[in-house]
Each structure stands twice: as structure tokens, then as C-alpha cells.
Tab-separated table of C-alpha atoms in Angstrom:
chain	number	residue	atom	x	y	z
A	62	MET	CA	49.071	6.805	30.140
A	63	THR	CA	50.958	6.269	26.886
A	64	PRO	CA	50.185	2.920	25.154
A	65	THR	CA	53.142	0.533	25.111
A	66	SER	CA	54.176	-1.786	22.306
A	67	GLU	CA	52.609	-4.575	24.330
A	68	ASP	CA	49.272	-2.708	24.313
A	69	ALA	CA	49.455	-2.219	20.571
A	70	ALA	CA	50.126	-5.898	19.997
A	71	ALA	CA	47.177	-6.858	22.165
A	72	ILE	CA	44.813	-4.449	20.387
A	73	SER	CA	45.939	-5.570	16.947
A	74	SER	CA	45.096	-9.127	17.925
A	75	GLY	CA	41.556	-8.106	18.857
A	76	GLY	CA	41.858	-7.652	22.605
A	77	THR	CA	43.369	-5.375	25.243
A	78	ARG	CA	46.384	-5.744	27.495
A	79	GLY	CA	44.136	-5.940	30.546
A	80	GLU	CA	42.081	-8.611	28.868
A	81	LEU	CA	45.194	-10.739	28.362
A	82	ASN	CA	46.485	-10.324	31.904
A	83	SER	CA	43.319	-10.526	33.946
A	84	SER	CA	40.131	-12.497	34.322
A	85	PRO	CA	36.845	-11.393	32.691
A	86	THR	CA	35.599	-10.073	36.006
A	87	SER	CA	38.409	-7.519	36.250
A	88	SER	CA	36.294	-5.049	34.258
A	89	SER	CA	34.169	-4.470	37.343
A	90	SER	CA	37.002	-2.444	38.839
A	91	GLY	CA	36.756	0.178	36.137
A	92	GLY	CA	38.796	-1.412	33.330
A	93	VAL	CA	37.719	-2.035	29.740
A	94	PRO	CA	35.113	-4.843	29.492
A	95	PRO	CA	36.451	-7.961	27.758
A	96	ALA	CA	35.439	-8.650	24.195
A	97	SER	CA	33.190	-11.524	25.255
A	98	VAL	CA	31.158	-9.199	27.454
A	99	LEU	CA	30.953	-6.555	24.719
A	100	GLY	CA	29.779	-9.221	22.293
A	101	GLU	CA	26.946	-10.163	24.626
A	102	ARG	CA	25.817	-6.527	24.808
A	103	ASP	CA	26.185	-5.838	21.085
A	104	HIS	CA	23.115	-7.523	19.636
A	105	PHE	CA	24.070	-6.373	16.135
A	106	SER	CA	27.167	-8.571	16.166
A	107	LYS	CA	24.969	-11.629	15.590
A	108	LEU	CA	23.408	-9.930	12.567
A	109	LEU	CA	26.842	-9.134	11.168
A	110	GLN	CA	27.744	-12.786	11.451
A	111	ASN	CA	24.485	-13.751	9.742
A	112	ASN	CA	25.305	-11.279	6.972
A	113	ARG	CA	28.736	-12.789	6.379
A	114	GLU	CA	27.282	-16.281	6.221
A	115	TRP	CA	24.576	-15.088	3.820
A	116	CYS	CA	27.196	-13.480	1.558
A	117	LYS	CA	29.248	-16.679	1.466
A	118	ALA	CA	26.175	-18.772	0.662
A	119	ARG	CA	25.116	-16.404	-2.111
A	120	LEU	CA	28.551	-16.375	-3.712
A	121	ALA	CA	28.813	-20.130	-3.456
A	122	ALA	CA	25.511	-20.561	-5.280
A	123	ASP	CA	26.022	-17.695	-7.738
A	124	PRO	CA	29.530	-16.140	-7.981
A	125	LYS	CA	28.227	-13.137	-9.974
A	126	PHE	CA	25.212	-12.431	-7.765
A	127	PHE	CA	26.428	-9.127	-6.292
A	128	GLU	CA	28.017	-8.016	-9.541
A	129	ARG	CA	24.679	-8.467	-11.270
A	130	LEU	CA	22.746	-6.882	-8.411
A	131	CYS	CA	24.626	-3.592	-8.861
A	132	THR	CA	22.925	-3.097	-12.240
A	133	GLN	CA	19.604	-4.783	-11.489
A	134	GLN	CA	17.488	-1.882	-10.183
A	135	ASN	CA	14.686	-2.093	-12.728
A	136	PRO	CA	11.826	-3.811	-10.866
A	137	GLU	CA	8.443	-4.322	-12.489
A	138	TYR	CA	6.615	-4.112	-9.157
A	139	LEU	CA	6.055	-1.556	-6.430
A	140	TRP	CA	4.810	-3.067	-3.176
A	141	ILE	CA	2.955	-0.819	-0.715
A	142	GLY	CA	2.577	-2.943	2.392
A	143	CYS	CA	2.444	-2.944	6.157
A	144	SER	CA	5.521	-2.593	8.387
A	145	ASP	CA	4.590	-5.857	10.114
A	146	SER	CA	7.738	-8.000	10.284
A	147	ARG	CA	5.770	-11.094	9.283
A	148	VAL	CA	4.883	-9.750	5.820
A	149	PRO	CA	8.149	-9.542	3.801
A	150	ALA	CA	7.390	-8.661	0.188
A	151	ASN	CA	10.198	-10.531	-1.588
A	152	GLN	CA	9.707	-13.800	0.226
A	153	ILE	CA	5.939	-14.110	-0.068
A	154	LEU	CA	6.037	-13.068	-3.740
A	155	GLY	CA	8.898	-15.424	-4.519
A	156	LEU	CA	11.030	-12.580	-5.913
A	157	GLN	CA	14.753	-11.913	-5.659
A	158	PRO	CA	16.478	-8.690	-4.538
A	159	GLY	CA	16.104	-6.068	-7.269
A	160	GLU	CA	12.771	-7.429	-8.506
A	161	VAL	CA	10.358	-5.461	-6.314
A	162	PHE	CA	10.533	-1.882	-4.987
A	163	VAL	CA	9.103	-1.678	-1.485
A	164	GLN	CA	7.277	0.977	0.532
A	165	ARG	CA	6.083	-0.111	3.968
A	166	ASN	CA	4.313	1.731	6.742
A	167	VAL	CA	1.969	1.015	9.626
A	168	GLY	CA	-1.345	-0.089	8.151
A	169	ASN	CA	-0.218	-0.157	4.466
A	170	GLN	CA	-1.595	3.336	3.862
A	171	ALA	CA	-1.212	5.430	0.719
A	172	THR	CA	-2.838	8.747	1.552
A	173	HIS	CA	-2.080	11.682	-0.705
A	174	THR	CA	-0.713	13.661	2.258
A	175	ASP	CA	1.955	11.062	3.081
A	176	LEU	CA	4.993	12.556	1.349
A	177	ASN	CA	7.072	9.444	1.986
A	178	CYS	CA	4.636	7.126	0.220
A	179	MET	CA	3.814	9.561	-2.576
A	180	SER	CA	7.522	10.225	-3.210
A	181	CYS	CA	8.168	6.499	-3.405
A	182	LEU	CA	5.231	6.110	-5.777
A	183	GLU	CA	6.488	8.955	-7.952
A	184	TYR	CA	10.031	7.573	-8.133
A	185	SER	CA	8.744	4.088	-8.915
A	186	VAL	CA	6.392	5.196	-11.676
A	187	LYS	CA	8.419	7.993	-13.284
A	188	GLU	CA	12.018	6.821	-12.854
A	189	LEU	CA	11.908	3.059	-12.389
A	190	GLN	CA	8.960	2.711	-14.771
A	191	VAL	CA	7.343	-0.073	-12.738
A	192	LYS	CA	4.399	-1.683	-14.508
A	193	ASN	CA	2.536	-2.917	-11.434
A	194	VAL	CA	1.650	-1.354	-8.083
A	195	ILE	CA	0.489	-3.751	-5.379
A	196	VAL	CA	-1.244	-2.494	-2.233
A	197	CYS	CA	-1.112	-5.336	0.286
A	198	GLY	CA	-2.733	-5.548	3.686
A	199	HIS	CA	-2.809	-8.545	5.997
A	200	TYR	CA	-5.430	-10.123	8.195
A	201	GLY	CA	-5.051	-9.431	11.896
A	202	CYS	CA	-3.302	-6.090	11.252
A	203	GLY	CA	-2.565	-4.267	14.516
A	204	ALA	CA	-3.181	-0.844	12.992
A	205	VAL	CA	-6.613	-1.920	11.777
A	206	LYS	CA	-7.421	-3.437	15.155
A	207	ALA	CA	-6.397	-0.175	16.796
A	208	ALA	CA	-8.747	1.725	14.475
A	209	LEU	CA	-11.560	-0.395	15.878
A	210	LYS	CA	-10.546	-0.459	19.537
A	211	LEU	CA	-8.250	2.471	20.356
A	212	PRO	CA	-10.159	5.422	21.885
A	213	SER	CA	-10.004	8.514	19.696
A	214	LYS	CA	-8.828	10.628	22.626
A	215	THR	CA	-5.691	8.511	23.093
A	216	THR	CA	-2.756	10.888	22.833
A	217	ASN	CA	-0.086	9.228	20.738
A	218	LEU	CA	1.187	9.436	17.169
A	219	VAL	CA	-0.229	6.073	16.165
A	220	ASN	CA	-3.714	7.352	16.898
A	221	CYS	CA	-3.149	10.203	14.459
A	222	TRP	CA	-1.586	7.930	11.877
A	223	ILE	CA	-4.533	5.522	11.734
A	224	SER	CA	-7.124	8.289	11.288
A	225	ASP	CA	-7.682	7.316	7.645
A	226	ILE	CA	-8.361	3.702	8.649
A	227	ARG	CA	-10.737	4.964	11.324
A	228	GLU	CA	-12.565	6.986	8.675
A	229	CYS	CA	-12.869	3.801	6.637
A	230	ARG	CA	-14.331	2.129	9.729
A	231	ASN	CA	-16.876	4.913	10.120
A	232	GLN	CA	-17.998	4.700	6.508
A	233	HIS	CA	-18.623	0.961	6.807
A	234	ARG	CA	-19.960	0.940	10.353
A	235	ALA	CA	-23.192	-0.881	9.527
A	236	GLU	CA	-21.426	-3.715	7.716
A	237	LEU	CA	-18.795	-4.127	10.418
A	238	MET	CA	-21.330	-4.066	13.246
A	239	GLY	CA	-23.232	-6.830	11.473
A	240	LEU	CA	-20.254	-9.193	11.798
A	241	GLU	CA	-19.926	-11.448	14.827
A	242	GLY	CA	-16.740	-11.129	16.827
A	243	LEU	CA	-13.759	-8.790	16.797
A	244	GLU	CA	-11.647	-11.023	14.558
A	245	ALA	CA	-14.235	-11.010	11.774
A	246	GLN	CA	-14.576	-7.228	12.058
A	247	VAL	CA	-10.810	-6.708	11.952
A	248	ASP	CA	-10.368	-8.979	8.941
A	249	ARG	CA	-13.139	-7.261	6.993
A	250	LEU	CA	-11.791	-3.826	7.842
A	251	CYS	CA	-8.359	-5.036	6.647
A	252	GLU	CA	-9.955	-5.723	3.260
A	253	LEU	CA	-11.847	-2.431	3.204
A	254	ASN	CA	-8.669	-0.560	4.096
A	255	VAL	CA	-6.823	-2.195	1.192
A	256	LEU	CA	-9.604	-1.091	-1.173
A	257	ARG	CA	-9.475	2.428	0.247
A	258	GLN	CA	-5.702	2.696	-0.128
A	259	THR	CA	-5.854	1.255	-3.646
A	260	PHE	CA	-8.353	3.980	-4.505
A	261	HIS	CA	-5.928	6.561	-3.091
A	262	VAL	CA	-3.195	5.218	-5.370
A	263	ALA	CA	-5.488	5.168	-8.405
A	264	THR	CA	-6.532	8.782	-7.880
A	265	SER	CA	-3.066	10.078	-6.987
A	266	PRO	CA	-1.589	12.749	-9.293
A	267	VAL	CA	1.347	10.457	-10.110
A	268	VAL	CA	-0.821	7.596	-11.369
A	269	GLN	CA	-3.301	9.882	-13.106
A	270	ALA	CA	-0.470	11.602	-14.981
A	271	ALA	CA	1.032	8.248	-15.974
A	272	TRP	CA	-2.258	7.073	-17.441
A	273	ASP	CA	-2.740	10.393	-19.222
A	274	ARG	CA	0.573	9.966	-21.033
A	275	GLY	CA	-0.278	6.378	-21.950
A	276	GLN	CA	2.148	4.657	-19.595
A	277	GLU	CA	1.449	1.004	-18.876
A	278	LEU	CA	0.580	0.784	-15.189
A	279	HIS	CA	-1.606	-1.775	-13.436
A	280	LEU	CA	-2.857	-1.514	-9.849
A	281	TYR	CA	-3.820	-4.352	-7.523
A	282	GLY	CA	-5.300	-4.495	-4.041
A	283	VAL	CA	-4.530	-7.720	-2.170
A	284	VAL	CA	-4.588	-9.106	1.366
A	285	TYR	CA	-2.198	-11.626	2.918
A	286	SER	CA	-3.107	-14.326	5.423
A	287	LEU	CA	-0.621	-15.078	8.171
A	288	LYS	CA	-2.421	-18.363	8.830
A	289	ASP	CA	-1.568	-20.032	5.526
A	290	GLY	CA	0.709	-17.613	3.647
A	291	GLN	CA	-1.790	-17.146	0.829
A	292	ILE	CA	-2.455	-13.847	-0.966
A	293	LYS	CA	-6.050	-12.996	-1.896
A	294	LYS	CA	-6.708	-10.523	-4.699
A	295	LEU	CA	-9.442	-8.045	-3.828
A	296	VAL	CA	-9.275	-5.792	-6.879
A	297	GLY	CA	-7.257	-5.440	-10.070
A	298	PRO	CA	-5.825	-5.066	-12.518
A	299	ILE	CA	-6.824	-1.422	-12.726
A	300	SER	CA	-5.090	-0.060	-15.795
A	301	GLY	CA	-6.830	3.275	-16.376
A	302	ASN	CA	-9.626	5.572	-15.277
A	303	GLY	CA	-12.204	3.478	-17.105
A	304	ASP	CA	-11.372	0.466	-14.966
A	305	PHE	CA	-12.732	1.697	-11.660
A	306	GLU	CA	-15.528	3.765	-10.213
A	307	CYS	CA	-14.445	7.304	-9.443
A	308	ASP	CA	-16.548	7.479	-6.290
A	309	GLN	CA	-14.559	6.113	-3.359
A	310	ALA	CA	-17.535	4.721	-1.445
A	311	ASP	CA	-18.748	2.794	-4.502
A	312	PHE	CA	-15.238	1.527	-5.189
A	313	GLU	CA	-14.900	0.178	-1.650
A	314	SER	CA	-18.379	-1.333	-1.536
A	315	HIS	CA	-17.992	-3.204	-4.818
A	316	GLY	CA	-14.559	-4.604	-4.047
A	317	ALA	CA	-13.494	-7.230	-6.536
A	318	SER	CA	-16.658	-6.744	-8.582
A	319	TYR	CA	-15.644	-3.205	-9.572
A	320	VAL	CA	-17.121	-1.909	-12.811
A	321	ALA	CA	-14.658	-2.022	-15.694
A	322	ALA	CA	-16.808	-0.519	-18.451
A	323	ALA	CA	-17.587	3.175	-18.701
A	324	ALA	CA	-21.181	2.590	-19.774
A	325	ALA	CA	-21.892	0.176	-16.937
A	326	ALA	CA	-20.250	2.514	-14.424
A	327	ALA	CA	-22.406	5.417	-15.561
A	328	ALA	CA	-25.587	3.329	-15.464
A	329	ALA	CA	-24.821	1.936	-12.014
A	330	ALA	CA	-23.992	5.366	-10.641
A	331	VAL	CA	-27.250	6.806	-11.927
A	332	ALA	CA	-29.219	3.885	-10.506
A	333	GLU	CA	-27.663	4.425	-7.073
A	334	ALA	CA	-28.215	8.165	-7.253
A	335	GLY	CA	-31.955	7.533	-6.922
A	336	ALA	CA	-34.937	9.728	-7.591
A	337	GLY	CA	-32.998	12.842	-6.650
A	338	VAL	CA	-31.331	12.785	-10.066
A	339	SER	CA	-34.391	12.259	-12.215
A	340	ASN	CA	-32.996	14.232	-15.125
A	341	LEU	CA	-30.256	11.610	-15.543
A	342	SER	CA	-32.545	8.612	-15.337
A	343	VAL	CA	-32.260	7.610	-18.993
A	344	VAL	CA	-28.760	6.230	-19.436
A	345	GLY	CA	-28.027	3.379	-21.806
A	346	THR	CA	-25.725	2.163	-24.532
A	347	THR	CA	-26.008	2.220	-28.305
A	348	LEU	CA	-25.586	-0.848	-30.490
A	349	ASP	CA	-21.909	-0.032	-30.999
A	350	GLY	CA	-21.299	0.179	-27.247
A	351	ARG	CA	-21.248	3.958	-26.813
A	352	VAL	CA	-22.956	5.663	-23.878
A	353	SER	CA	-26.214	7.518	-24.394
A	354	LEU	CA	-27.691	10.061	-22.005
A	355	ASN	CA	-31.344	11.015	-22.327
A	356	GLY	CA	-31.243	9.701	-25.905
A	357	VAL	CA	-28.112	11.653	-26.856
A	358	THR	CA	-25.200	9.474	-27.939
A	359	LEU	CA	-21.792	10.384	-26.565
A	360	THR	CA	-19.573	10.292	-29.633
A	361	SER	CA	-16.057	8.903	-29.810
A	362	GLU	CA	-15.165	11.049	-32.777
A	363	ALA	CA	-12.600	13.778	-32.259
A	364	GLY	CA	-14.704	16.147	-34.324
A	365	ALA	CA	-17.671	16.206	-31.943
A	366	GLU	CA	-19.525	19.493	-31.695
A	367	ASP	CA	-18.063	20.334	-28.291
A	368	GLY	CA	-14.630	19.005	-29.284
A	369	ARG	CA	-14.596	16.305	-26.599
A	370	THR	CA	-14.018	12.584	-27.103
A	371	SER	CA	-16.271	9.914	-25.659
A	372	ALA	CA	-13.877	9.347	-22.749
A	373	ALA	CA	-13.907	13.033	-21.845
A	374	GLN	CA	-17.683	13.151	-21.988
A	375	VAL	CA	-17.986	10.050	-19.806
A	376	ASP	CA	-15.625	11.628	-17.278
A	377	ALA	CA	-17.789	14.742	-17.243
A	378	LEU	CA	-20.886	12.586	-16.772
A	379	ARG	CA	-19.284	10.743	-13.876
A	380	ALA	CA	-18.314	14.008	-12.219
A	381	TYR	CA	-21.881	15.301	-12.544
A	382	ILE	CA	-23.348	12.073	-11.184
A	383	ASN	CA	-20.923	11.990	-8.255
A	384	THR	CA	-21.871	15.561	-7.379
A	385	ALA	CA	-25.546	14.629	-7.473
A	386	LYS	CA	-24.892	11.633	-5.226
A	387	VAL	CA	-23.080	13.813	-2.700
A	388	HIS	CA	-26.096	16.149	-2.612
A	389	ASN	CA	-28.360	13.147	-2.040
A	390	ARG	CA	-26.213	11.934	0.855
A	391	ILE	CA	-26.252	15.356	2.442
A	392	ALA	CA	-30.034	15.391	2.129
A	393	GLU	CA	-30.239	11.971	3.750
A	394	HIS	CA	-28.048	13.174	6.578
A	395	VAL	CA	-30.210	16.238	7.134
A	396	ASN	CA	-33.272	13.983	7.218
A	397	GLY	CA	-31.838	11.853	9.992
A	398	TRP	CA	-29.456	9.523	8.137
A	399	HIS	CA	-26.597	8.239	10.270
């Protein structure tokens, strides 16, 4: 049927001809539902109204708000947080739109195989030149609780997604089992997961490359409490490779008391390596603060015999010690460690 001028007038006014000439119940006979009924079904219409009211309020308070926002994409912070709707980055940090770049996923994870998170990290660090990366978890996280309770054989995508959190659970099984009650276990695993994901960020190629080229970049691992709205810092600032232990298990176990000095990190690593690394048992520092190994001082001069600076030699030492520690753990496992 061809629309009449009367139909056109009705549509232009926001309704239909049938809507003007019949009661709301007439749609049950096959006609077009009235606008009031469509409004009830369209849940987004309420959000559109909220948006319009928000725009008016913003313009009333600051007439140039949106004009300024168009050129304001240079945040100093990248937030890697959980998808939980109760943990909005801007609000709990007290920041305005344009002041924090946000990456959120279930369980605030930052694994190197997550292309979404790593792409966001790369864009933030290389293009936006953010100076701070914040990994934030929250107590009572559903993903963390699932890592504790959800059977491994459960066939759904979430079970695959939380595998890294479950691995964190396995590595800290003794500590978690020593806590009384599920809530205490979940909250502690939330903290351990934040430390684990912060380590992933610190060892990511993007962050490592930024530090290598001297870019200012500080990492933080924090946890948010839904009960009081407070943020607790677990670790940070980490501003370079010398600011954290390169062994993930040690990093997680130390938490906020991470070792920030290369000499102390080397000494602690050797001490934990145990008798299995007897040839590295004499590690100390010289009077000027440089690291010594078996009486040999690691020089900071560029003209060292092997051409390496002190930092490079310390990195090599750490790598050797970490390898020795892995061998020790394998030996413990073979001898019945579990």
C-alpha cells in the first residue's frame, strides 16, 4: 500500500497513522507496535537519554569540554584491569576522560600471548608515550574464584582463559592451603595474580625495548577493595630491569618487598639457590657498591676486558643463577618434591 500524505505527517511527528487512530492494543492484530511499546522493549533508549543529560551537564559546567577532549589523547597512565563493572578506572583514580588509557579483561591478565592486551600495551608505550602502567586486580574477583573452584575439565572458554591464574594457584598451593576460608584464599590469590601479571608486563618485549632505549616507564601492581573503595599498592614503581627480580617465582613471593638493587638481588638469588650452586657462593659488594663474584669485581667501565658494562655482567649473572635454580627445582621434584 502506498503511503498517503497523512501517513507521512504522522511519521514525521514521531508516530504512525495507526498509532494516531487506534489504541495501543491494536498492534496485537498485526499492526506496527506503538512507540510507547517499542520504548519499553528498547533498553538502550534509556541510555541515550542518560547520554543527552550527561552532555548537557558537561557543557553547562564546561562549555569547551568536548572541544578540548578532541585533542586530549595524551594520557600518562595505562590501566590494565578487570572487566568487572564495579571497578571503573577513571572514577576510582579520580581522573577525567583522556587522562587514562584502559585495557580490561576477565581477571586483569597480561599474558604475552594475549594479542589484545599486548597490542594495547604497545600502542600505549610507543605511540601515546604513557609514563605509568598500572596492573589492578580487585578482591573477590570472580575469575580468581573460578581458578580455585572451577573443575579443570569444565568445557567452556572461561576455563581456558583463567589457565594462567590457575597456574599461579598451583605455584602457591602451600600458602593458599594454609589460609582459613575461601574468601581469604581468593583475596590472597587476587594479590598473587596481580604480581604475576605485573611480572608479565615487566618482561614483555614492549616494556623491555622501552627501557633499553631509555624511555621513562614505571610499572605498578595494585589491588582494589570493593568494600571500602581503597587501592592497595603491592609493588612499584618498577622503572627498569634492576628494579625487580628476573625470576617470576621470587618476584611473586617477595611482593612489595621486591629487591631494587642489583647486588642485593644477586646475593639473594644465590642464597636461595642453595648448596647446589656452591661455585657461586661468594657474592658480595665492593666499597663503591659494585658486585663481586668469587672475589672478582664486576666493573662498570665500558673498557672492561670482555667489553661488557656492570649492568650487562649482572644480567648475565642473574641468568646463570636462575638456570641453576631451575636445575635445583627439577632435582627437588625428582626427589619427591611436590
